[in-house]
Short mmCIF file of C-alpha atoms and ligand atoms in Angstrom, two decimals:
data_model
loop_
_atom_site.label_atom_id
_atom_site.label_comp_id
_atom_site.label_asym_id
_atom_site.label_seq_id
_atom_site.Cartn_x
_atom_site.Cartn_y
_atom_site.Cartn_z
CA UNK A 59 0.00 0.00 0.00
CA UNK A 60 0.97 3.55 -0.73
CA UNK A 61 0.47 6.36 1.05
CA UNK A 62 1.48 10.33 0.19
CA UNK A 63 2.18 12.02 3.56
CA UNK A 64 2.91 10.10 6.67
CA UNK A 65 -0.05 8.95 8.43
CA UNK A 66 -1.33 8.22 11.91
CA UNK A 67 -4.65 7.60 13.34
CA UNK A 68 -6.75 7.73 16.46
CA UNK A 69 -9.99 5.00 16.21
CA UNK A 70 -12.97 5.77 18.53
CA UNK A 71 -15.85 5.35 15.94
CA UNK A 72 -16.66 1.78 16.03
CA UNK A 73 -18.80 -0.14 12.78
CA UNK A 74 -22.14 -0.26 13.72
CA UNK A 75 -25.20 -0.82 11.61
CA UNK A 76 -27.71 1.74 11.06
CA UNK A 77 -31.38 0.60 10.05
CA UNK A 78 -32.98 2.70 7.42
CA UNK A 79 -36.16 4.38 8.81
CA UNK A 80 -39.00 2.63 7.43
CA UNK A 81 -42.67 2.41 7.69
CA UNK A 82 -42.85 -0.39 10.33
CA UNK A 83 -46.14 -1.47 9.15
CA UNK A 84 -44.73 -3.41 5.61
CA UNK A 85 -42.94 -5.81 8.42
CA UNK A 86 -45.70 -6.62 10.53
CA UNK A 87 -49.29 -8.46 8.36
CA UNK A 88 -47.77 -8.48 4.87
CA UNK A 89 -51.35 -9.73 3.02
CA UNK A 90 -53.63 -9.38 0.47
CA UNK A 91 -53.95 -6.06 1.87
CA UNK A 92 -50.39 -4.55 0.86
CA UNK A 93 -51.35 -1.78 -1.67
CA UNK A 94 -49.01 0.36 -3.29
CA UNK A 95 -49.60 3.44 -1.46
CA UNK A 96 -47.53 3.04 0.89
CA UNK A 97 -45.99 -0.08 1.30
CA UNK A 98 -44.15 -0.24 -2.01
CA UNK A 99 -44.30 3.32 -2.46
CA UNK A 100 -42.04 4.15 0.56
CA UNK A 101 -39.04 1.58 -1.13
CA UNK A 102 -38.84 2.69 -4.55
CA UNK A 103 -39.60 6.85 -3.82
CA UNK A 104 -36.49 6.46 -1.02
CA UNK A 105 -34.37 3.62 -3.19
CA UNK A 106 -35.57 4.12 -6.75
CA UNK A 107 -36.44 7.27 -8.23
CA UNK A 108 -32.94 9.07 -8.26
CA UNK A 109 -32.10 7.19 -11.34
CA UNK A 110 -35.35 5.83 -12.46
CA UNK A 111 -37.01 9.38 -13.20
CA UNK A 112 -37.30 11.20 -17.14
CA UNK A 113 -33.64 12.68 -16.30
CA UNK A 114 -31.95 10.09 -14.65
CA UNK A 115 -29.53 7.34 -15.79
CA UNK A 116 -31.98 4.56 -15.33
CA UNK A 117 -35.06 3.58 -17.55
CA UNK A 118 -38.29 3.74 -16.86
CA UNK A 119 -40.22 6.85 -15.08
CA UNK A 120 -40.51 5.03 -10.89
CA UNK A 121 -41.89 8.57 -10.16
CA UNK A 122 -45.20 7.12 -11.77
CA UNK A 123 -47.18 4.56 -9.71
CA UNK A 124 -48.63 2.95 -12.74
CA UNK A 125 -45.34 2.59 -14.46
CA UNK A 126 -43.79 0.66 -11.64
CA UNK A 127 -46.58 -1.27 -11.42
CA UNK A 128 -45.49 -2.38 -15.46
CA UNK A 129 -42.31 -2.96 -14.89
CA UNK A 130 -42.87 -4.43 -11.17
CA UNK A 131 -41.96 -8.46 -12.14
CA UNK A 132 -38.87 -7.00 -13.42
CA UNK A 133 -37.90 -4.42 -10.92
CA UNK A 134 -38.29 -7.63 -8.32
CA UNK A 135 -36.12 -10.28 -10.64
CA UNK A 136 -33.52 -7.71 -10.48
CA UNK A 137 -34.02 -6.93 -6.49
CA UNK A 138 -33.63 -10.28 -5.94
CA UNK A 139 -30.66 -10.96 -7.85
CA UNK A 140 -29.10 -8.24 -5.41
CA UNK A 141 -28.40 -6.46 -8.89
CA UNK A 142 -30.99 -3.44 -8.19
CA UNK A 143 -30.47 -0.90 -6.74
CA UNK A 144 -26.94 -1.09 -7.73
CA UNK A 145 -24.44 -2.72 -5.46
CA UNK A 146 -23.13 -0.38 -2.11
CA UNK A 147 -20.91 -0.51 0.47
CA UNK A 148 -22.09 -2.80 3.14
CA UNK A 149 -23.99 -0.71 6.03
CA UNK A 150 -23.36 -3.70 7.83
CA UNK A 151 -19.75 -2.26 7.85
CA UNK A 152 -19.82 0.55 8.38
CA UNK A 153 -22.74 4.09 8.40
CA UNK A 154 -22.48 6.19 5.63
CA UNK A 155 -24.12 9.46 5.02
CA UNK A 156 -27.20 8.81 2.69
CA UNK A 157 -27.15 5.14 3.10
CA UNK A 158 -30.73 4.67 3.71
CA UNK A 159 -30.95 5.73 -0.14
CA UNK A 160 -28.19 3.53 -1.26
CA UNK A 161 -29.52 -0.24 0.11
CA UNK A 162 -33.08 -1.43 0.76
CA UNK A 163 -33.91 -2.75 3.58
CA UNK A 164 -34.43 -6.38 3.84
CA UNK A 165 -38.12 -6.64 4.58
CA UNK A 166 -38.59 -4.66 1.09
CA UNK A 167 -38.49 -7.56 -1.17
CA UNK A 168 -41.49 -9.62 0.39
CA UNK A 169 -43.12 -6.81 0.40
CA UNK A 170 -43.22 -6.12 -3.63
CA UNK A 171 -43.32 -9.85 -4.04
CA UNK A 172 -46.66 -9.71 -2.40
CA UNK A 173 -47.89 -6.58 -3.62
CA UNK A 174 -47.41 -8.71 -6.88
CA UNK A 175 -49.14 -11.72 -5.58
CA UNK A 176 -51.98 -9.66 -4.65
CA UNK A 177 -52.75 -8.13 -7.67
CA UNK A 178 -50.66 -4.58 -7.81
CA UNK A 179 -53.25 -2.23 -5.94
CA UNK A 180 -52.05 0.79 -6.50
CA UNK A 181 -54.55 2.45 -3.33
CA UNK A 182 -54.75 6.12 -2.45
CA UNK A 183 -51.70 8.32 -3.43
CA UNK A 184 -52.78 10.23 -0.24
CA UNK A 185 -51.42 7.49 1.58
CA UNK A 186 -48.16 8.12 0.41
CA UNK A 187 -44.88 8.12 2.87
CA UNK A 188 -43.16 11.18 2.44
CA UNK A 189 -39.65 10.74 1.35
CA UNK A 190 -37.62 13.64 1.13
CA UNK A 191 -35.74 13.97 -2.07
CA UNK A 192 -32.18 13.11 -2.15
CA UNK A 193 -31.02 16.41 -3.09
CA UNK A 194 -27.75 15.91 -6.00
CA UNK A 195 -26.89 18.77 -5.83
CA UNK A 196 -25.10 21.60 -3.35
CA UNK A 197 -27.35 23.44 -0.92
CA UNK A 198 -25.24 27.23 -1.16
CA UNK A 199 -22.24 27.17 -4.36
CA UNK A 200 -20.18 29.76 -3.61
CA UNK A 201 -17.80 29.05 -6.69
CA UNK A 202 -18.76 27.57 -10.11
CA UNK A 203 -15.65 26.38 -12.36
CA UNK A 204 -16.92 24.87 -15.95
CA UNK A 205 -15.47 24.35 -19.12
CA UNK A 206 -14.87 27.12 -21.32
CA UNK A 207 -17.29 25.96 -24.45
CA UNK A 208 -18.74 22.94 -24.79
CA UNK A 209 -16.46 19.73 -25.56
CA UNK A 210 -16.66 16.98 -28.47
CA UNK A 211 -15.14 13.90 -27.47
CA UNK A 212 -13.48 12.40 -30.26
CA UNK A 213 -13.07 8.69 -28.48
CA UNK A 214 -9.99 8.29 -30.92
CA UNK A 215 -7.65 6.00 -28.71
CA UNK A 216 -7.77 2.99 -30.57
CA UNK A 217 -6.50 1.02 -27.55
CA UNK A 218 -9.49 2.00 -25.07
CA UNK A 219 -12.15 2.04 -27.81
CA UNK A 220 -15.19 3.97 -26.60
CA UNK A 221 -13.51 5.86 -23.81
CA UNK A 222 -11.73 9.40 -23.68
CA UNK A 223 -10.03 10.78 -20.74
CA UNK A 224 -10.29 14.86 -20.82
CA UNK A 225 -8.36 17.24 -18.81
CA UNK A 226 -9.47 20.41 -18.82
CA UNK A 227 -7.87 23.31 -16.57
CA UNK A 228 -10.02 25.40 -14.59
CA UNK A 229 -8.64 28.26 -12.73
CA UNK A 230 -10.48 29.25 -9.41
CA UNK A 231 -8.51 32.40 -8.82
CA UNK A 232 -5.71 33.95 -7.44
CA UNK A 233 -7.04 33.58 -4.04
CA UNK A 234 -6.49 30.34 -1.33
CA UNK A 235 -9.89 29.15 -1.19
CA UNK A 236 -11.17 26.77 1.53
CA UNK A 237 -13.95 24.01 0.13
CA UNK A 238 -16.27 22.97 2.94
CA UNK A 239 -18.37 20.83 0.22
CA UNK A 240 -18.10 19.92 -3.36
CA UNK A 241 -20.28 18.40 -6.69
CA UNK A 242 -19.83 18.04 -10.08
CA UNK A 243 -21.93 20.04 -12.56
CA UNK A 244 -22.15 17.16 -14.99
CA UNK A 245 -23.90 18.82 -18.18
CA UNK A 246 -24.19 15.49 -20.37
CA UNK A 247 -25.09 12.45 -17.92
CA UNK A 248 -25.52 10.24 -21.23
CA UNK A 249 -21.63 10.57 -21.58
CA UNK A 250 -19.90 11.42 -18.51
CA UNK A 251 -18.89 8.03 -16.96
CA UNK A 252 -17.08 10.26 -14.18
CA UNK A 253 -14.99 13.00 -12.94
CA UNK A 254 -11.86 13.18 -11.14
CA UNK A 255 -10.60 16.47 -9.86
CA UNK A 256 -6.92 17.39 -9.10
CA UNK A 257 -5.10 20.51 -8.43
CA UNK A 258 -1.58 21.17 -9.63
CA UNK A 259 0.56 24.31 -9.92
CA UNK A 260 -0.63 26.69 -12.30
CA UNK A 261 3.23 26.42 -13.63
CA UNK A 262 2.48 22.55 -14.56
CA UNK A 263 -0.23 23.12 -16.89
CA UNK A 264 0.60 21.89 -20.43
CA UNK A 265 1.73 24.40 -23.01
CA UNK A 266 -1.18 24.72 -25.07
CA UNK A 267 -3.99 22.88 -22.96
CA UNK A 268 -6.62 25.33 -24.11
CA UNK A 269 -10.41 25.53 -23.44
CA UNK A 270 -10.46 21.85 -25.27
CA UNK A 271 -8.38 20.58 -22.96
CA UNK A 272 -5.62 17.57 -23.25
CA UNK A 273 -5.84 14.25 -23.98
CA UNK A 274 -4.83 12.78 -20.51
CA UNK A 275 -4.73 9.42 -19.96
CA UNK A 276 -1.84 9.63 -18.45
CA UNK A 277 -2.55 11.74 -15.83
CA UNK A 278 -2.28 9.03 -13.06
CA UNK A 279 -5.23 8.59 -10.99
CA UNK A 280 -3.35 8.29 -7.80
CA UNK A 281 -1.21 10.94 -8.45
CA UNK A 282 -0.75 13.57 -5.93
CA UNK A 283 -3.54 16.29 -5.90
CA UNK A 284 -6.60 14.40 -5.85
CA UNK A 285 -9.10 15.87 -4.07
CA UNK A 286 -12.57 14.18 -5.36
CA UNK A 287 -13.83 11.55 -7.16
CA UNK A 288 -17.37 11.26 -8.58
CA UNK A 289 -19.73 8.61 -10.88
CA UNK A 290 -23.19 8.78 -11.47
CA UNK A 291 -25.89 8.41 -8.37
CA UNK A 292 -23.33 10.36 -5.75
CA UNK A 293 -24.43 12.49 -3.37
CA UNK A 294 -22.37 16.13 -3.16
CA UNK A 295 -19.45 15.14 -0.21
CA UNK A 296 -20.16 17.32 2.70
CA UNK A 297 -17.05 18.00 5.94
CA UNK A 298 -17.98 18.75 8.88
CA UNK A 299 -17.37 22.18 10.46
CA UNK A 300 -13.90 22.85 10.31
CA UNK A 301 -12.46 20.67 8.18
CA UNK A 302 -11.85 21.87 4.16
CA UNK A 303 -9.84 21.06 1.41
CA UNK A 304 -7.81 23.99 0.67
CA UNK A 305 -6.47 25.29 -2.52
CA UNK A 306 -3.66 27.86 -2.52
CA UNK A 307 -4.06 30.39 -4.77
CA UNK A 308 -1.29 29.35 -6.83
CA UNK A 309 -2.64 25.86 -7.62
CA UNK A 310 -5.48 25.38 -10.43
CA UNK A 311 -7.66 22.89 -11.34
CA UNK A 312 -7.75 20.23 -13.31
CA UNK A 313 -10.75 18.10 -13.96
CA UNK A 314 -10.32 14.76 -15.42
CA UNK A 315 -13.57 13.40 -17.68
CA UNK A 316 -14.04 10.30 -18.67
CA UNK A 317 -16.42 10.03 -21.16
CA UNK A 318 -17.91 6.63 -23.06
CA UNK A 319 -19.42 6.84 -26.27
CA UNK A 320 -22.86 6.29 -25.24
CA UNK A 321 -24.76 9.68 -26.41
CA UNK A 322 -25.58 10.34 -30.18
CA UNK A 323 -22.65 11.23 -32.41
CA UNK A 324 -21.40 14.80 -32.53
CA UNK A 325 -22.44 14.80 -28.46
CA UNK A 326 -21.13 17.43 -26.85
CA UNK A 327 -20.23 18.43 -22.95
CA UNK A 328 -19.69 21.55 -20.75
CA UNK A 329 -19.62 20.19 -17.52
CA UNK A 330 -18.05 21.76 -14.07
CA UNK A 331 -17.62 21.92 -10.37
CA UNK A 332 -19.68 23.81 -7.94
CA UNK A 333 -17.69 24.41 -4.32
CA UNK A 334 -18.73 25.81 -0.92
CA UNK A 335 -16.62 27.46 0.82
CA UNK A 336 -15.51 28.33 4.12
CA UNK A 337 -13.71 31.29 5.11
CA UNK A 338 -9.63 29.94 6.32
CA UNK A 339 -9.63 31.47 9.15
CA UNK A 340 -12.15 28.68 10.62
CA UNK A 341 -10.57 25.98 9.08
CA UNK A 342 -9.14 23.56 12.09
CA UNK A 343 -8.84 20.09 9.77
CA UNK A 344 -6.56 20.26 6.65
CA UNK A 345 -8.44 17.17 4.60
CA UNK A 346 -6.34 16.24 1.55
CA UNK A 347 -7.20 12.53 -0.17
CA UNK A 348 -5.20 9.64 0.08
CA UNK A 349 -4.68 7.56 -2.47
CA UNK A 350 -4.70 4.49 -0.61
CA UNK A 351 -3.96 1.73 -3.21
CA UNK A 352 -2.16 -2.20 -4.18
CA UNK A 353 -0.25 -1.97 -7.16
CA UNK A 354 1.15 -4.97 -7.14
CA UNK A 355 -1.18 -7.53 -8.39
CA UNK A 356 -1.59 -9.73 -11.71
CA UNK A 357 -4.94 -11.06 -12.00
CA UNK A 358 -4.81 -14.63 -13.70
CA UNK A 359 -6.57 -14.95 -17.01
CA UNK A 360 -9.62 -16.85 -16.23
CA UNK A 361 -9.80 -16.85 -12.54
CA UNK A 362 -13.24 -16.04 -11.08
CA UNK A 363 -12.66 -14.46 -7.51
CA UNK A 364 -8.80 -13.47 -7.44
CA UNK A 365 -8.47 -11.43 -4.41
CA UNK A 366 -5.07 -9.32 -3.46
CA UNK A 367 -4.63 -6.69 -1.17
CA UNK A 368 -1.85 -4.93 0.46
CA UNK A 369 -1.39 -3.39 4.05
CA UNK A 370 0.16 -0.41 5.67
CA UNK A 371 0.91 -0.56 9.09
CA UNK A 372 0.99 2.95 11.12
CA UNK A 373 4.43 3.52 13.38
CA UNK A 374 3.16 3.87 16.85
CA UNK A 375 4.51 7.04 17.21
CA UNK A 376 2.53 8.74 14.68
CA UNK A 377 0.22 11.50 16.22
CA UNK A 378 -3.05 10.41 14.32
CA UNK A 379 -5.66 11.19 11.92
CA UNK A 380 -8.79 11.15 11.02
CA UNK A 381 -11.20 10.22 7.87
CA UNK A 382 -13.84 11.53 6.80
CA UNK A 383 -14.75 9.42 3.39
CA UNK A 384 -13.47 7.05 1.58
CA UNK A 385 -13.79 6.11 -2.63
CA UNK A 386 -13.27 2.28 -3.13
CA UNK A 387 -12.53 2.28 -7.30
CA UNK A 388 -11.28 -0.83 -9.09
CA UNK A 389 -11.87 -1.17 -13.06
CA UNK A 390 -14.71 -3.48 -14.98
CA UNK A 391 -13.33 -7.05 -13.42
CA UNK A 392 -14.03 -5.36 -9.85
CA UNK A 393 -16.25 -7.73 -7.87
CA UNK A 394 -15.65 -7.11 -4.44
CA UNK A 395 -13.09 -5.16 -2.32
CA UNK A 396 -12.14 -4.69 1.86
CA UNK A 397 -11.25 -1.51 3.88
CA UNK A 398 -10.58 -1.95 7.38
CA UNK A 399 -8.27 -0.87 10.37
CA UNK A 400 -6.61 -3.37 12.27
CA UNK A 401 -6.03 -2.37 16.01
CA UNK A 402 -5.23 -4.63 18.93
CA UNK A 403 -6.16 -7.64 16.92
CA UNK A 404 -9.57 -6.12 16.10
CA UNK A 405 -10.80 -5.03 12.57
CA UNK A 406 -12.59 -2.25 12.33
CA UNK A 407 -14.27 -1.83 8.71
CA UNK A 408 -14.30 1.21 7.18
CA UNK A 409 -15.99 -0.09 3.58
CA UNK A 410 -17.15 -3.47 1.95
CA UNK A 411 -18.90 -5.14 -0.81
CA UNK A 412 -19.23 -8.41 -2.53
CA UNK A 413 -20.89 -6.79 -5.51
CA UNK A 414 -18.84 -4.07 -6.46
CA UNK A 415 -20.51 -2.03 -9.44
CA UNK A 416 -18.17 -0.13 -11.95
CA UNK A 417 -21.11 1.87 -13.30
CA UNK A 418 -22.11 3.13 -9.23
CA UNK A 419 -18.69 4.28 -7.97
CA UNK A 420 -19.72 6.45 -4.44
CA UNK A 421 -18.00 8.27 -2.47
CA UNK A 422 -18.82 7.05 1.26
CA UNK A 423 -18.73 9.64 3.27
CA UNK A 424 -18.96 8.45 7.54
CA UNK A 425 -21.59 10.49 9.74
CA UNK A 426 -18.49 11.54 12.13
CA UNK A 427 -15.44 11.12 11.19
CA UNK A 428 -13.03 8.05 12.16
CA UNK A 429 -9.92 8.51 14.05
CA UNK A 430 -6.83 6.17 12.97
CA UNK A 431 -3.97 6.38 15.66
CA UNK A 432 -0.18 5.32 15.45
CA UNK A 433 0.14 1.52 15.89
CA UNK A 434 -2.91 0.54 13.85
CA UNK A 435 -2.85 -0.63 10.21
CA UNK A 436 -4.75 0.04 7.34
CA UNK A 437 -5.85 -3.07 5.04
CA UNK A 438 -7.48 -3.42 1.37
CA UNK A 439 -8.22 -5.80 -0.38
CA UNK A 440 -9.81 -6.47 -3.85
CA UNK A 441 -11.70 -9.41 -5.79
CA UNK A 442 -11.93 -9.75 -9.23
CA UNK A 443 -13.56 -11.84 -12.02
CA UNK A 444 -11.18 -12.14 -14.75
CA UNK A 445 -13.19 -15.04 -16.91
CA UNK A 446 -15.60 -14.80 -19.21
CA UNK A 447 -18.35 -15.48 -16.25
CA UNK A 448 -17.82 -11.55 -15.79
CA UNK A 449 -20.14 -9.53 -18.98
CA UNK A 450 -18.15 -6.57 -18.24
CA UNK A 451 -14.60 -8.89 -19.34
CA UNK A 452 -12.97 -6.65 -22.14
CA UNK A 453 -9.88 -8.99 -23.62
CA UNK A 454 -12.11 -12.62 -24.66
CA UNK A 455 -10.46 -14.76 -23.96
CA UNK A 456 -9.24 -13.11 -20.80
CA UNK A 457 -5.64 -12.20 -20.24
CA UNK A 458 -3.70 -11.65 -17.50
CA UNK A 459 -4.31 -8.09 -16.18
CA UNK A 460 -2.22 -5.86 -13.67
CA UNK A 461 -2.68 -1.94 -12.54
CA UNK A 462 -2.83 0.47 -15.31
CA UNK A 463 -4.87 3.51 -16.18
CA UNK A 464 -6.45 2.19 -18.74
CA UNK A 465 -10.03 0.45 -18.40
CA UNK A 466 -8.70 -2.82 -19.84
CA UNK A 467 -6.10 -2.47 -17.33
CA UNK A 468 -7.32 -2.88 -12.95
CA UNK A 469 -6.87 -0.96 -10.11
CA UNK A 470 -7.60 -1.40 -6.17
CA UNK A 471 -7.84 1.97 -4.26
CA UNK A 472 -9.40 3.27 -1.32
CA UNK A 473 -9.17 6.89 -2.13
CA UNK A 474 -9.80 8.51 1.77
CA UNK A 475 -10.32 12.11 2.28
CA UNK A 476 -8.21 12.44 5.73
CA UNK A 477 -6.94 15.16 7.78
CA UNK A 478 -3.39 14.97 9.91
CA UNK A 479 -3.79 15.44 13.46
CA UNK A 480 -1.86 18.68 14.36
C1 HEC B 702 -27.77 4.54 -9.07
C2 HEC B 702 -28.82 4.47 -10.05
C3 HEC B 702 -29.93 3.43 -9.94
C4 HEC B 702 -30.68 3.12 -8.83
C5 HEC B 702 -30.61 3.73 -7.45
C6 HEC B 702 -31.61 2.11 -9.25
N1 HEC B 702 -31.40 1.78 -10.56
FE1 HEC B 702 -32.40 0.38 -11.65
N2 HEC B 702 -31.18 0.75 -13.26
C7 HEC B 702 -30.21 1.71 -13.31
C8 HEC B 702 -29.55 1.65 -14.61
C9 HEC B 702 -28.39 2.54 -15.07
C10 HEC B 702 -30.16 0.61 -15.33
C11 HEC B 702 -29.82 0.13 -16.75
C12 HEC B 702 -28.66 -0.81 -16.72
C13 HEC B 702 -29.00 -2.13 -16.14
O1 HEC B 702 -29.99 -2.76 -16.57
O2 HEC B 702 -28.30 -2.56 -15.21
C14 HEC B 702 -31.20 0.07 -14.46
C15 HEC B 702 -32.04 -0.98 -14.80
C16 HEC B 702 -33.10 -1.40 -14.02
C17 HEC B 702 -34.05 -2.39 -14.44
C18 HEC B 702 -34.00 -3.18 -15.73
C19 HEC B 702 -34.88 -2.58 -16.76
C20 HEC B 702 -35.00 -3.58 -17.89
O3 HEC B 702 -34.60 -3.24 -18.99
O4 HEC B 702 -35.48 -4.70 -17.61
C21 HEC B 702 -34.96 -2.53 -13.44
C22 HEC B 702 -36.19 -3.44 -13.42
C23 HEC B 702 -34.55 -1.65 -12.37
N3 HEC B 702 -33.42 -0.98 -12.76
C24 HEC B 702 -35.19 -1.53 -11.15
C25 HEC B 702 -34.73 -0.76 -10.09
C26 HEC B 702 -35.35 -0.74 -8.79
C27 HEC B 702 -36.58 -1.54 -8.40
C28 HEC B 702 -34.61 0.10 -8.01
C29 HEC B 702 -34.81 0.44 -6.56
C30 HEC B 702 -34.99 -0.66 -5.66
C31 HEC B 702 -33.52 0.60 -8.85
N4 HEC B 702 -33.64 0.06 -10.09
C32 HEC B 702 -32.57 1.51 -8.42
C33 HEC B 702 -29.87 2.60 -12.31
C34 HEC B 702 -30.38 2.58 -11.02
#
């Protein structure tokens, strides 16, 4: 495992599981009574809509009663088969800001199985549970940075057919600005497959990177200057009071795109970032991300469930830190992956998932933050299914496959927003 800046921790949060709030009444005399106002209603409105809605990434309009009730011996093959909503973190692992949005909870699928068996009532939409929306966006944007005009991708990197990876430099200023909270402004959701963004030295920016950017592939993901990480179905990250990400004045921006060829020809994007800020004179927390990572594996061609993982024990004299979130990312073989703290024998897990989803990277971001102290150690692991079990397998028949940048090529990082205790 690699680490950028020496690291220490202090661990007080312990894992526990949260229960989503639900209406307790789906658990108790699930009958020919269950209607679909509420008892359905309160799943997909709170687990559903964000991507199943006329703008969202998934089909299908959930927003509409009658349309679920179309699609409902679908929508429960696929809750069933664990593959809907897409897979999350584990909450058994660890809470998560959001999570009762992310993972339904386990009374839900009896509950549409007999709503089903009973005939699909829809009832009276006055008897609806209200869900508040999950909000996608930032509450108060202080600073908007967006491309200049919008962007063609030209997807003309013959070895990662279908994919281009943009940079585009965004300046925020001459001025050190402190970022409390952060989302993407992502203008073209049919093409943006996500957004990394990274802050260099204005003196680093390419000669002639101009408002179309630079081909940047090689930008290295877990190069230094990371500072957030986002796919479709996130939720803006949020720090608590105190903490921000800062960026001096005499850093700029650089947002990475990745963009698949999955809009109509001749597509075009403008997206940006939208940033609150805090002023730096109440900053306490420096948070900077760490690109915790294993770069040392080669996944056999045609294994189902190779797991490797690397660890990074914490010298005991190390005066602690503390996390805030934390971005498991692994390419299209990514099955599974492991982030825990090891102290005095005990494992404390920070994020987990046997059904790791390439297409519904999150950022998890913890309630209260988790304090890592000197003598602990830090441990990830990832699983991958490099055979042709796996749809998502690029090179058929598989081939052996180690870290790269490209998407034919894996990765296994934890990327952890963390501050240093002073
Ligand atoms: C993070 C976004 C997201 C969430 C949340 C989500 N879906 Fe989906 N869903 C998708 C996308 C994208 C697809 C299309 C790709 C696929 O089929 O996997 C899809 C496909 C589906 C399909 C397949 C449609 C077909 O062609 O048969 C069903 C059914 C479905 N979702 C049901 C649900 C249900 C039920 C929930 C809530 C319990 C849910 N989804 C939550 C994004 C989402």
């Amino acid at each position: 495992m690699r680490i950028l800046a020496p690291v220490l921790l202090v661990l007080t949060a312990t894992a526990t599981a949260c229960k989503p709030a639900v209406d307790d009444s789906a658990d108790d005399d699930i009958t020919a009574d269950v209607v679909y106002y509420p008892d359905v209603q309160q799943y997909v409105d709170s687990q559903c809509v964000r991507c199943h809605n006329p703008d969202g990434v998934g089909p299908f309009d959930f927003t509409d009663a009658e349309t679920f009730a179309t699609f409902a011996e679908r929508a429960l093959a696929r809750v069933e088969a664990g593959t809907m909503p897409p897979g999350v973190s584990d909450p058994e692992c660890h809470e998560y800001v959001g999570q009762e949005h992310m993972s339904l909870p386990p009374e839900a699928e009896g509950v549409i199985r007999d709503w089903i068996a009973a005939g699909k009532v829809i009832g009276n939409p006055d008897d609806a549970v209200a869900i508040a929306p999950v909000v996608a966006e930032l509450e108060e944007v202080d600073l908007e940075v967006r491309l200049e005009q919008p962007y063609v991708p030209t997807y003309s990197d013959e070895r990662d057919d279908g994919n281009e990876y943009r940079c585009f430099y965004l300046d925020p200023g001459d001025e050190d600005i402190y970022i409390r909270a952060l989302h993407p402004i992502v203008d073209n959701p049919a093409m943006v497959h996500h957004v990394v963004l990274f802050t260099i030295p204005e003196r680093d920016v390419p000669e002639g990177a101009g408002p179309d950017g630079v081909d940047c592939l090689s930008m290295s993901a877990g190069e230094d200057g990371m500072i957030a990480a986002w796919a479709p179905g996130m939720l803006p990250v949020e720090l608590p009071d105190g903490a921000a990400i800062t960026v001096p004045g005499n850093q700029t921006l650089v947002m990475q795109m990745h963009y698949y060829d999955a809009a109509p020809p001749g597509s075009s994007d403008q997206s940006g970032y939208a940033f609150d800020l805090v002023d730096g004179s109440t900053v306490t927390e420096d948070v900077v991300m760490l690109p915790l990572g294993d770069f040392n594996f080669r996944i056999p061609a045609g294994d189902e469930a190779y797991t490797h993982g690397a660890s990074l024990p914490l010298p005991a004299l190390f005066g602690g830190a503390k996390f805030y979130a934390t971005f498991p990312h692994m390419h299209v073989l990514g099955t599974g992956y492991k982030f825990w703290i090891e102290r005095d024998g005990e494992e404390h897990c920070l994020a987990e998932s046997e059904r790791y989803n390439f297409d519904n990277q999150l950022t998890y971001v913890f309630p209260d933050p988790v304090e890592v102290k000197g003598g602990d150690t830090l441990h990830l692991t990832c699983t991958w299914n490099n055979s042709t079990s796996n749809p998502h397998l690029i090179h058929d028949p598989p081939v052996e496959v180690r870290y790269g940048e490209r998407t034919d090529e894996e990765m296994c990082y934890a990327f952890t927003l963390a501050s240093f205790n002073r």
